[in-house]
């Protein structure tokens, strides 16, 4: 591990934020096309956190969310997670299906959320790989409705074997004026962070 | 209510409550000595410190976190031989393909049981495994452990 995530330079951080910004921007465009509605985003916030603190920072370990998790593999390894609140799940589902009374546990709605997560992550990752010139792929999504901490602790455990800190991109988006209480988290393992930062250093 | 974070531990005396939130593959261990009303909780992430790259936080591992919690309780007046354990967590939330990621929850539960056996602390209640998250609350007033989940309701042990 060449770079220490906890002491990145100012310029590296803003470059990383810019990369995330482009990725999320493209992801949101895809979502907007899919549901034919206007989707806006807030500039992603980039945080470096102790792995143990991630559930807290991501919105609280016992917050009940719909979580979609995908594994990232190729030139970089890690995870992409989308976690959205119950009310936001309902907003997305009713926007897409046109139904008003949404049962978030129905198989249809669960796979809908899974697919939204997959599309967002897919466009995010493909713009990341274009921008950085890397070969990055994502796995099929896994979706569950549970406590945020429980959904991600497995991944944090995996990460904690290799690193103490995690790099989080946290973003907020709006669909046709409805604010989505959701977060889009990207966690790369430390070796992958080296790969990403090397590419960025070459560009700066 | 004292909140025990991920890879964290705490000791409390009657009538305080201890809680840890959103256990998935992690295991929450609550220890309680009824005679003194001293209770403790630790939220472990991994079975053992041996393979760990960073050994800074001993509360992260079953094999260091549990003995340290017992010691901390003894300092607060608890008796080792009267202390009993209740454990929860160790779920497998997703079925990942990769073999290295299989059953971290089960491994955490197995390591927890092994450690408690070595310390001669009996496990009097267990709510582990399955595929859902748990929040636990230990009431040091009576030693009751409440296990909450998102969809499976609340159980009291």
Tab-separated table of C-alpha atoms in Angstrom:
chain	number	residue	atom	x	y	z
A	1	UNK	CA	0.000	0.000	0.000
A	2	UNK	CA	1.681	3.190	-1.206
A	3	UNK	CA	-0.911	5.716	-0.222
A	4	UNK	CA	-2.341	6.136	3.204
A	5	UNK	CA	-6.017	6.945	2.846
A	6	UNK	CA	-6.002	8.944	6.061
A	7	UNK	CA	-3.449	11.447	4.748
A	8	UNK	CA	-4.398	12.220	1.193
A	9	UNK	CA	-3.399	15.606	-0.176
A	10	UNK	CA	-5.929	18.320	-0.803
A	11	UNK	CA	-5.487	17.952	-4.559
A	12	UNK	CA	-5.945	14.166	-4.474
A	13	UNK	CA	-9.133	14.577	-2.478
A	14	UNK	CA	-10.586	17.096	-4.891
A	15	UNK	CA	-9.599	14.895	-7.831
A	16	UNK	CA	-11.303	11.902	-6.208
A	17	UNK	CA	-14.357	14.000	-5.526
A	18	UNK	CA	-14.404	15.102	-9.153
A	19	UNK	CA	-14.160	11.488	-10.342
A	20	UNK	CA	-17.051	10.519	-8.088
A	21	UNK	CA	-18.981	13.538	-9.268
A	22	UNK	CA	-18.677	12.515	-12.909
A	23	UNK	CA	-19.615	8.938	-12.092
A	24	UNK	CA	-22.662	9.879	-10.060
A	25	UNK	CA	-23.674	12.417	-12.699
A	26	UNK	CA	-23.730	9.731	-15.362
A	27	UNK	CA	-25.521	7.326	-13.045
A	28	UNK	CA	-28.261	9.803	-12.385
A	29	UNK	CA	-28.659	10.506	-16.106
A	30	UNK	CA	-29.246	6.784	-16.655
A	31	UNK	CA	-31.804	6.640	-13.866
A	32	UNK	CA	-33.522	9.704	-15.254
A	33	UNK	CA	-33.790	8.058	-18.684
A	34	UNK	CA	-35.071	4.818	-17.212
A	35	UNK	CA	-37.899	6.391	-15.263
A	36	UNK	CA	-38.452	9.389	-17.589
A	37	UNK	CA	-38.379	11.771	-14.668
A	38	UNK	CA	-36.077	14.571	-13.716
A	39	UNK	CA	-33.420	13.450	-11.249
A	40	UNK	CA	-31.052	15.872	-9.533
A	41	UNK	CA	-28.072	15.189	-7.346
A	42	UNK	CA	-26.076	16.959	-4.743
A	43	UNK	CA	-22.331	17.080	-5.155
A	44	UNK	CA	-20.912	13.945	-3.592
A	45	UNK	CA	-19.293	14.356	-0.253
A	46	UNK	CA	-16.058	12.498	0.246
A	47	UNK	CA	-15.145	11.259	3.674
A	48	UNK	CA	-12.303	9.267	5.122
A	49	UNK	CA	-13.510	7.324	8.122
A	50	UNK	CA	-12.403	4.607	10.467
A	51	UNK	CA	-14.132	1.449	9.253
A	52	UNK	CA	-15.863	0.988	12.615
A	53	UNK	CA	-17.442	4.429	12.223
A	54	UNK	CA	-18.925	3.798	8.765
A	55	UNK	CA	-22.412	2.660	9.937
A	56	UNK	CA	-22.736	5.792	12.061
A	57	UNK	CA	-21.547	8.105	9.292
A	58	UNK	CA	-23.749	6.364	6.724
A	59	UNK	CA	-26.885	7.187	8.695
A	60	UNK	CA	-26.963	5.045	11.839
A	61	UNK	CA	-26.510	1.302	12.337
A	62	UNK	CA	-30.145	0.649	13.253
A	63	UNK	CA	-31.714	2.767	10.510
A	64	UNK	CA	-33.925	0.512	8.440
A	65	UNK	CA	-33.142	0.776	4.757
A	66	UNK	CA	-33.379	-1.021	1.493
A	67	UNK	CA	-29.833	-1.914	0.588
A	68	UNK	CA	-28.468	-2.970	-2.766
A	69	UNK	CA	-24.925	-4.287	-2.747
A	70	UNK	CA	-22.655	-5.029	-5.673
A	71	UNK	CA	-19.132	-6.308	-5.716
A	72	UNK	CA	-16.582	-4.429	-7.819
A	73	UNK	CA	-13.856	-6.424	-9.517
A	74	UNK	CA	-11.241	-6.056	-12.227
A	75	UNK	CA	-8.400	-3.532	-11.941
A	76	UNK	CA	-9.919	-2.420	-8.667
A	77	UNK	CA	-11.757	-4.395	-5.989
A	78	UNK	CA	-14.374	-3.191	-3.613
A	79	UNK	CA	-18.061	-2.703	-3.118
A	80	UNK	CA	-20.737	-0.316	-4.221
A	81	UNK	CA	-23.783	0.051	-2.041
A	82	UNK	CA	-26.968	1.979	-2.392
A	83	UNK	CA	-29.053	2.407	0.720
A	84	UNK	CA	-32.382	4.164	0.674
A	85	UNK	CA	-35.036	4.796	3.277
A	86	UNK	CA	-38.443	3.157	3.229
A	87	UNK	CA	-40.181	6.354	2.119
A	88	UNK	CA	-37.717	6.834	-0.722
A	89	UNK	CA	-38.219	3.240	-1.850
A	90	UNK	CA	-41.917	4.016	-2.057
A	91	UNK	CA	-41.227	7.185	-4.046
A	92	UNK	CA	-39.073	5.317	-6.570
A	93	UNK	CA	-41.495	2.406	-6.919
A	94	UNK	CA	-44.565	4.554	-7.315
A	95	UNK	CA	-42.729	6.795	-9.785
A	96	UNK	CA	-41.912	3.779	-11.919
A	97	UNK	CA	-45.019	1.636	-11.546
A	98	UNK	CA	-47.550	4.430	-11.140
A	99	UNK	CA	-49.086	2.605	-8.174
A	100	UNK	CA	-49.853	4.505	-5.012
A	101	UNK	CA	-49.985	1.867	-2.304
A	102	UNK	CA	-46.512	0.375	-2.377
A	103	UNK	CA	-45.639	-2.858	-0.595
A	104	UNK	CA	-41.892	-2.533	-0.389
A	105	UNK	CA	-41.479	-6.240	0.356
A	106	UNK	CA	-43.274	-7.482	-2.746
A	107	UNK	CA	-40.933	-9.354	-5.115
A	108	UNK	CA	-41.718	-6.906	-7.908
A	109	UNK	CA	-40.781	-3.849	-5.905
A	110	UNK	CA	-37.719	-5.528	-4.443
A	111	UNK	CA	-36.390	-6.368	-7.878
A	112	UNK	CA	-37.256	-2.878	-9.051
A	113	UNK	CA	-35.044	-1.381	-6.342
A	114	UNK	CA	-32.386	-3.945	-7.112
A	115	UNK	CA	-32.468	-2.879	-10.751
A	116	UNK	CA	-32.342	0.829	-9.929
A	117	UNK	CA	-29.276	0.163	-7.798
A	118	UNK	CA	-27.723	-1.874	-10.567
A	119	UNK	CA	-28.280	0.823	-13.172
A	120	UNK	CA	-26.895	3.550	-10.946
A	121	UNK	CA	-23.855	1.497	-10.016
A	122	UNK	CA	-23.344	0.279	-13.580
A	123	UNK	CA	-23.199	3.762	-15.072
A	124	UNK	CA	-21.140	5.014	-12.156
A	125	UNK	CA	-18.577	2.287	-12.647
A	126	UNK	CA	-18.455	2.568	-16.420
A	127	UNK	CA	-17.786	6.295	-16.271
A	128	UNK	CA	-15.157	5.649	-13.633
A	129	UNK	CA	-13.431	3.096	-15.826
A	130	UNK	CA	-13.600	5.384	-18.882
A	131	UNK	CA	-12.253	8.331	-16.964
A	132	UNK	CA	-9.446	6.469	-15.248
A	133	UNK	CA	-8.724	4.057	-18.076
A	134	UNK	CA	-9.349	1.044	-15.891
A	135	UNK	CA	-11.186	-2.186	-16.422
A	136	UNK	CA	-13.863	-2.347	-13.724
A	137	UNK	CA	-16.855	-4.669	-13.531
A	138	UNK	CA	-19.694	-5.045	-11.074
A	139	UNK	CA	-21.445	-8.193	-9.915
A	140	UNK	CA	-25.172	-8.789	-10.063
A	141	UNK	CA	-26.908	-6.887	-7.280
A	142	UNK	CA	-28.067	-8.300	-3.971
A	143	UNK	CA	-30.927	-6.550	-2.276
A	144	UNK	CA	-32.302	-6.715	1.232
A	145	UNK	CA	-34.458	-4.675	3.577
A	146	UNK	CA	-32.941	-4.496	7.034
A	147	UNK	CA	-30.882	-2.453	9.471
A	148	UNK	CA	-28.134	-0.475	7.757
A	149	UNK	CA	-25.425	-1.751	10.087
A	150	UNK	CA	-26.419	-5.359	9.524
A	151	UNK	CA	-26.471	-4.947	5.748
A	152	UNK	CA	-22.967	-3.552	5.515
A	153	UNK	CA	-21.079	-5.086	8.441
A	154	UNK	CA	-20.037	-8.108	6.413
A	155	UNK	CA	-18.363	-5.802	3.895
A	156	UNK	CA	-16.777	-3.708	6.610
A	157	UNK	CA	-15.415	-6.899	8.161
A	158	UNK	CA	-13.826	-7.825	4.826
A	159	UNK	CA	-12.363	-4.339	4.484
A	160	UNK	CA	-11.094	-4.244	8.047
A	161	UNK	CA	-8.815	-7.187	7.346
A	162	UNK	CA	-6.847	-4.975	4.973
A	163	UNK	CA	-7.317	-1.416	6.156
A	164	UNK	CA	-8.303	0.763	9.065
A	165	UNK	CA	-9.869	3.535	7.035
A	166	UNK	CA	-12.467	3.543	4.328
A	167	UNK	CA	-13.099	6.141	1.697
A	168	UNK	CA	-16.768	6.986	1.360
A	169	UNK	CA	-18.603	8.849	-1.324
A	170	UNK	CA	-21.862	9.999	0.067
A	171	UNK	CA	-24.472	11.522	-2.182
A	172	UNK	CA	-28.045	12.663	-2.105
A	173	UNK	CA	-30.472	12.758	-5.005
A	174	UNK	CA	-33.916	14.087	-5.803
A	175	UNK	CA	-36.573	12.696	-8.121
A	176	UNK	CA	-38.971	15.332	-9.410
A	177	UNK	CA	-38.658	17.381	-6.286
A	178	UNK	CA	-38.903	14.407	-3.884
A	179	UNK	CA	-35.796	14.251	-1.825
A	180	UNK	CA	-34.363	10.769	-1.628
A	181	UNK	CA	-32.910	9.889	1.715
A	182	UNK	CA	-30.405	7.630	0.288
A	183	UNK	CA	-26.736	7.140	0.093
A	184	UNK	CA	-24.502	5.736	-2.492
A	185	UNK	CA	-21.380	4.315	-0.927
A	186	UNK	CA	-18.227	3.218	-2.662
A	187	UNK	CA	-15.631	1.278	-0.734
A	188	UNK	CA	-12.383	0.311	-2.409
A	189	UNK	CA	-9.815	-1.906	-0.814
A	190	UNK	CA	-6.447	-0.237	-0.079
A	191	UNK	CA	-4.573	-1.753	-3.046
A	192	UNK	CA	-7.317	-0.543	-5.349
A	193	UNK	CA	-7.099	2.921	-3.865
A	194	UNK	CA	-3.431	2.894	-4.879
A	195	UNK	CA	-4.430	2.058	-8.439
A	196	UNK	CA	-7.030	4.832	-8.540
A	197	UNK	CA	-4.713	7.407	-6.976
A	198	UNK	CA	-1.847	6.532	-9.312
A	199	UNK	CA	-4.109	7.220	-12.268
A	200	UNK	CA	-5.213	10.461	-10.711
A	201	UNK	CA	-1.641	11.557	-9.954
A	202	UNK	CA	-0.760	10.981	-13.589
A	203	UNK	CA	-3.588	13.257	-14.657
A	204	UNK	CA	-2.873	16.094	-12.268
B	1	UNK	CA	-28.727	3.974	27.512
B	2	UNK	CA	-25.087	3.421	26.673
B	3	UNK	CA	-24.479	2.765	22.990
B	4	UNK	CA	-21.743	0.288	22.177
B	5	UNK	CA	-20.441	0.944	18.660
B	6	UNK	CA	-19.028	-1.484	16.154
B	7	UNK	CA	-15.785	-2.983	17.516
B	8	UNK	CA	-16.486	-1.326	20.838
B	9	UNK	CA	-17.275	-2.439	24.387
B	10	UNK	CA	-18.658	-0.975	27.590
B	11	UNK	CA	-19.467	-1.884	31.183
B	12	UNK	CA	-22.467	-0.605	33.136
B	13	UNK	CA	-24.025	-1.056	36.554
B	14	UNK	CA	-27.641	-1.397	37.612
B	15	UNK	CA	-29.967	0.331	36.508
B	16	UNK	CA	-28.292	1.364	33.235
B	17	UNK	CA	-28.925	-0.214	29.855
B	18	UNK	CA	-26.380	-1.156	27.222
B	19	UNK	CA	-27.188	-1.458	23.547
B	20	UNK	CA	-25.484	-2.236	20.273
B	21	UNK	CA	-27.169	-1.529	16.950
B	22	UNK	CA	-27.576	-3.344	13.663
B	23	UNK	CA	-25.616	-6.557	14.165
B	24	UNK	CA	-25.319	-8.487	10.922
B	25	UNK	CA	-22.358	-10.868	10.702
B	26	UNK	CA	-20.918	-9.273	13.813
B	27	UNK	CA	-21.690	-10.807	17.204
B	28	UNK	CA	-22.919	-8.927	20.255
B	29	UNK	CA	-21.937	-10.541	23.541
B	30	UNK	CA	-23.619	-9.448	26.746
B	31	UNK	CA	-22.234	-10.558	30.087
B	32	UNK	CA	-24.083	-10.126	33.364
B	33	UNK	CA	-23.467	-10.871	37.012
B	34	UNK	CA	-26.852	-10.824	38.710
B	35	UNK	CA	-25.389	-10.695	42.233
B	36	UNK	CA	-23.729	-7.325	41.689
B	37	UNK	CA	-25.815	-5.949	38.805
B	38	UNK	CA	-22.712	-5.403	36.698
B	39	UNK	CA	-23.177	-5.941	32.980
B	40	UNK	CA	-21.035	-5.582	29.918
B	41	UNK	CA	-21.345	-5.663	26.167
B	42	UNK	CA	-18.909	-6.075	23.291
B	43	UNK	CA	-19.586	-5.890	19.525
B	44	UNK	CA	-16.989	-8.072	17.797
B	45	UNK	CA	-16.265	-8.127	14.049
B	46	UNK	CA	-13.781	-10.979	13.665
B	47	UNK	CA	-12.952	-14.265	15.422
B	48	UNK	CA	-9.286	-13.678	16.171
B	49	UNK	CA	-6.654	-10.974	16.490
B	50	UNK	CA	-3.934	-13.389	15.371
B	51	UNK	CA	-4.231	-12.790	11.628
B	52	UNK	CA	-5.064	-9.110	11.983
B	53	UNK	CA	-2.966	-6.464	10.302
B	54	UNK	CA	-3.802	-3.845	12.873
B	55	UNK	CA	-4.087	-4.944	16.483
B	56	UNK	CA	-4.914	-1.506	17.900
B	57	UNK	CA	-8.515	-2.168	18.803
B	58	UNK	CA	-8.890	-5.332	20.876
B	59	UNK	CA	-12.691	-4.959	21.047
B	60	UNK	CA	-12.817	-5.856	17.346
B	61	UNK	CA	-11.950	-9.536	17.961
B	62	UNK	CA	-13.697	-12.293	19.904
B	63	UNK	CA	-10.498	-13.731	21.364
B	64	UNK	CA	-9.337	-10.403	22.816
B	65	UNK	CA	-12.578	-8.452	23.205
B	66	UNK	CA	-14.414	-10.967	25.420
B	67	UNK	CA	-11.631	-11.523	28.001
B	68	UNK	CA	-11.010	-7.756	28.145
B	69	UNK	CA	-14.708	-7.158	28.780
B	70	UNK	CA	-14.732	-9.728	31.596
B	71	UNK	CA	-11.670	-8.074	33.174
B	72	UNK	CA	-13.285	-4.648	32.933
B	73	UNK	CA	-16.412	-6.003	34.647
B	74	UNK	CA	-14.358	-7.528	37.459
B	75	UNK	CA	-12.797	-4.110	38.023
B	76	UNK	CA	-16.335	-2.768	38.467
B	77	UNK	CA	-17.097	-5.428	41.057
B	78	UNK	CA	-18.493	-8.361	39.038
B	79	UNK	CA	-17.648	-11.954	39.995
B	80	UNK	CA	-16.265	-14.106	37.207
B	81	UNK	CA	-17.867	-17.348	38.383
B	82	UNK	CA	-21.310	-15.751	38.655
B	83	UNK	CA	-21.212	-14.097	35.235
B	84	UNK	CA	-23.431	-15.476	32.507
B	85	UNK	CA	-23.529	-14.715	28.796
B	86	UNK	CA	-26.234	-14.028	26.222
B	87	UNK	CA	-25.180	-13.726	22.609
B	88	UNK	CA	-26.796	-12.515	19.383
B	89	UNK	CA	-25.869	-11.793	15.768
B	90	UNK	CA	-23.654	-13.794	13.429
B	91	UNK	CA	-26.137	-13.708	10.570
B	92	UNK	CA	-25.259	-14.224	6.935
B	93	UNK	CA	-27.112	-11.415	5.259
B	94	UNK	CA	-26.168	-12.326	1.696
B	95	UNK	CA	-24.891	-15.407	-0.027
B	96	UNK	CA	-21.707	-14.177	-1.643
B	97	UNK	CA	-20.067	-16.456	-4.175
B	98	UNK	CA	-16.489	-16.094	-3.095
B	99	UNK	CA	-15.411	-18.847	-0.720
B	100	UNK	CA	-13.298	-16.528	1.441
B	101	UNK	CA	-16.389	-14.622	2.396
B	102	UNK	CA	-18.471	-17.590	3.405
B	103	UNK	CA	-19.890	-17.747	6.872
B	104	UNK	CA	-18.046	-14.984	8.636
B	105	UNK	CA	-21.115	-14.818	10.872
B	106	UNK	CA	-20.873	-18.499	11.752
B	107	UNK	CA	-17.158	-18.196	12.374
B	108	UNK	CA	-17.760	-15.269	14.708
B	109	UNK	CA	-20.360	-17.262	16.649
B	110	UNK	CA	-18.081	-20.319	16.874
B	111	UNK	CA	-15.157	-18.217	18.126
B	112	UNK	CA	-17.407	-16.504	20.664
B	113	UNK	CA	-18.613	-19.842	22.053
B	114	UNK	CA	-15.079	-21.215	22.227
B	115	UNK	CA	-13.861	-18.176	24.136
B	116	UNK	CA	-16.762	-18.210	26.588
B	117	UNK	CA	-16.133	-21.902	27.211
B	118	UNK	CA	-12.475	-21.221	27.939
B	119	UNK	CA	-13.474	-18.481	30.357
B	120	UNK	CA	-16.052	-20.861	31.914
B	121	UNK	CA	-18.862	-18.377	31.297
B	122	UNK	CA	-22.105	-20.262	30.536
B	123	UNK	CA	-24.247	-19.107	27.599
B	124	UNK	CA	-27.818	-18.945	28.871
B	125	UNK	CA	-29.421	-17.463	25.765
B	126	UNK	CA	-28.530	-17.314	22.105
B	127	UNK	CA	-30.160	-15.674	19.098
B	128	UNK	CA	-27.737	-16.169	16.234
B	129	UNK	CA	-27.486	-17.076	12.554
B	130	UNK	CA	-30.300	-16.662	10.000
B	131	UNK	CA	-30.233	-13.829	7.498
B	132	UNK	CA	-31.424	-10.732	9.307
B	133	UNK	CA	-29.987	-7.944	11.416
B	134	UNK	CA	-30.389	-7.504	15.158
B	135	UNK	CA	-30.221	-4.696	17.688
B	136	UNK	CA	-29.686	-5.829	21.274
B	137	UNK	CA	-30.343	-4.162	24.626
B	138	UNK	CA	-29.074	-5.454	27.974
B	139	UNK	CA	-30.986	-4.260	31.009
B	140	UNK	CA	-28.594	-4.400	33.976
B	141	UNK	CA	-31.602	-4.141	36.300
B	142	UNK	CA	-32.449	-7.801	35.690
B	143	UNK	CA	-30.078	-9.133	33.029
B	144	UNK	CA	-32.753	-9.322	30.339
B	145	UNK	CA	-31.513	-9.157	26.772
B	146	UNK	CA	-33.951	-7.689	24.242
B	147	UNK	CA	-33.327	-8.585	20.609
B	148	UNK	CA	-35.001	-6.382	17.991
B	149	UNK	CA	-35.130	-6.966	14.263
B	150	UNK	CA	-36.517	-5.069	11.284
B	151	UNK	CA	-39.147	-7.620	10.256
B	152	UNK	CA	-39.062	-10.490	12.769
B	153	UNK	CA	-40.291	-8.603	15.796
B	154	UNK	CA	-38.846	-8.345	19.298
B	155	UNK	CA	-37.699	-11.172	21.565
B	156	UNK	CA	-36.700	-10.978	25.217
B	157	UNK	CA	-34.221	-13.477	26.651
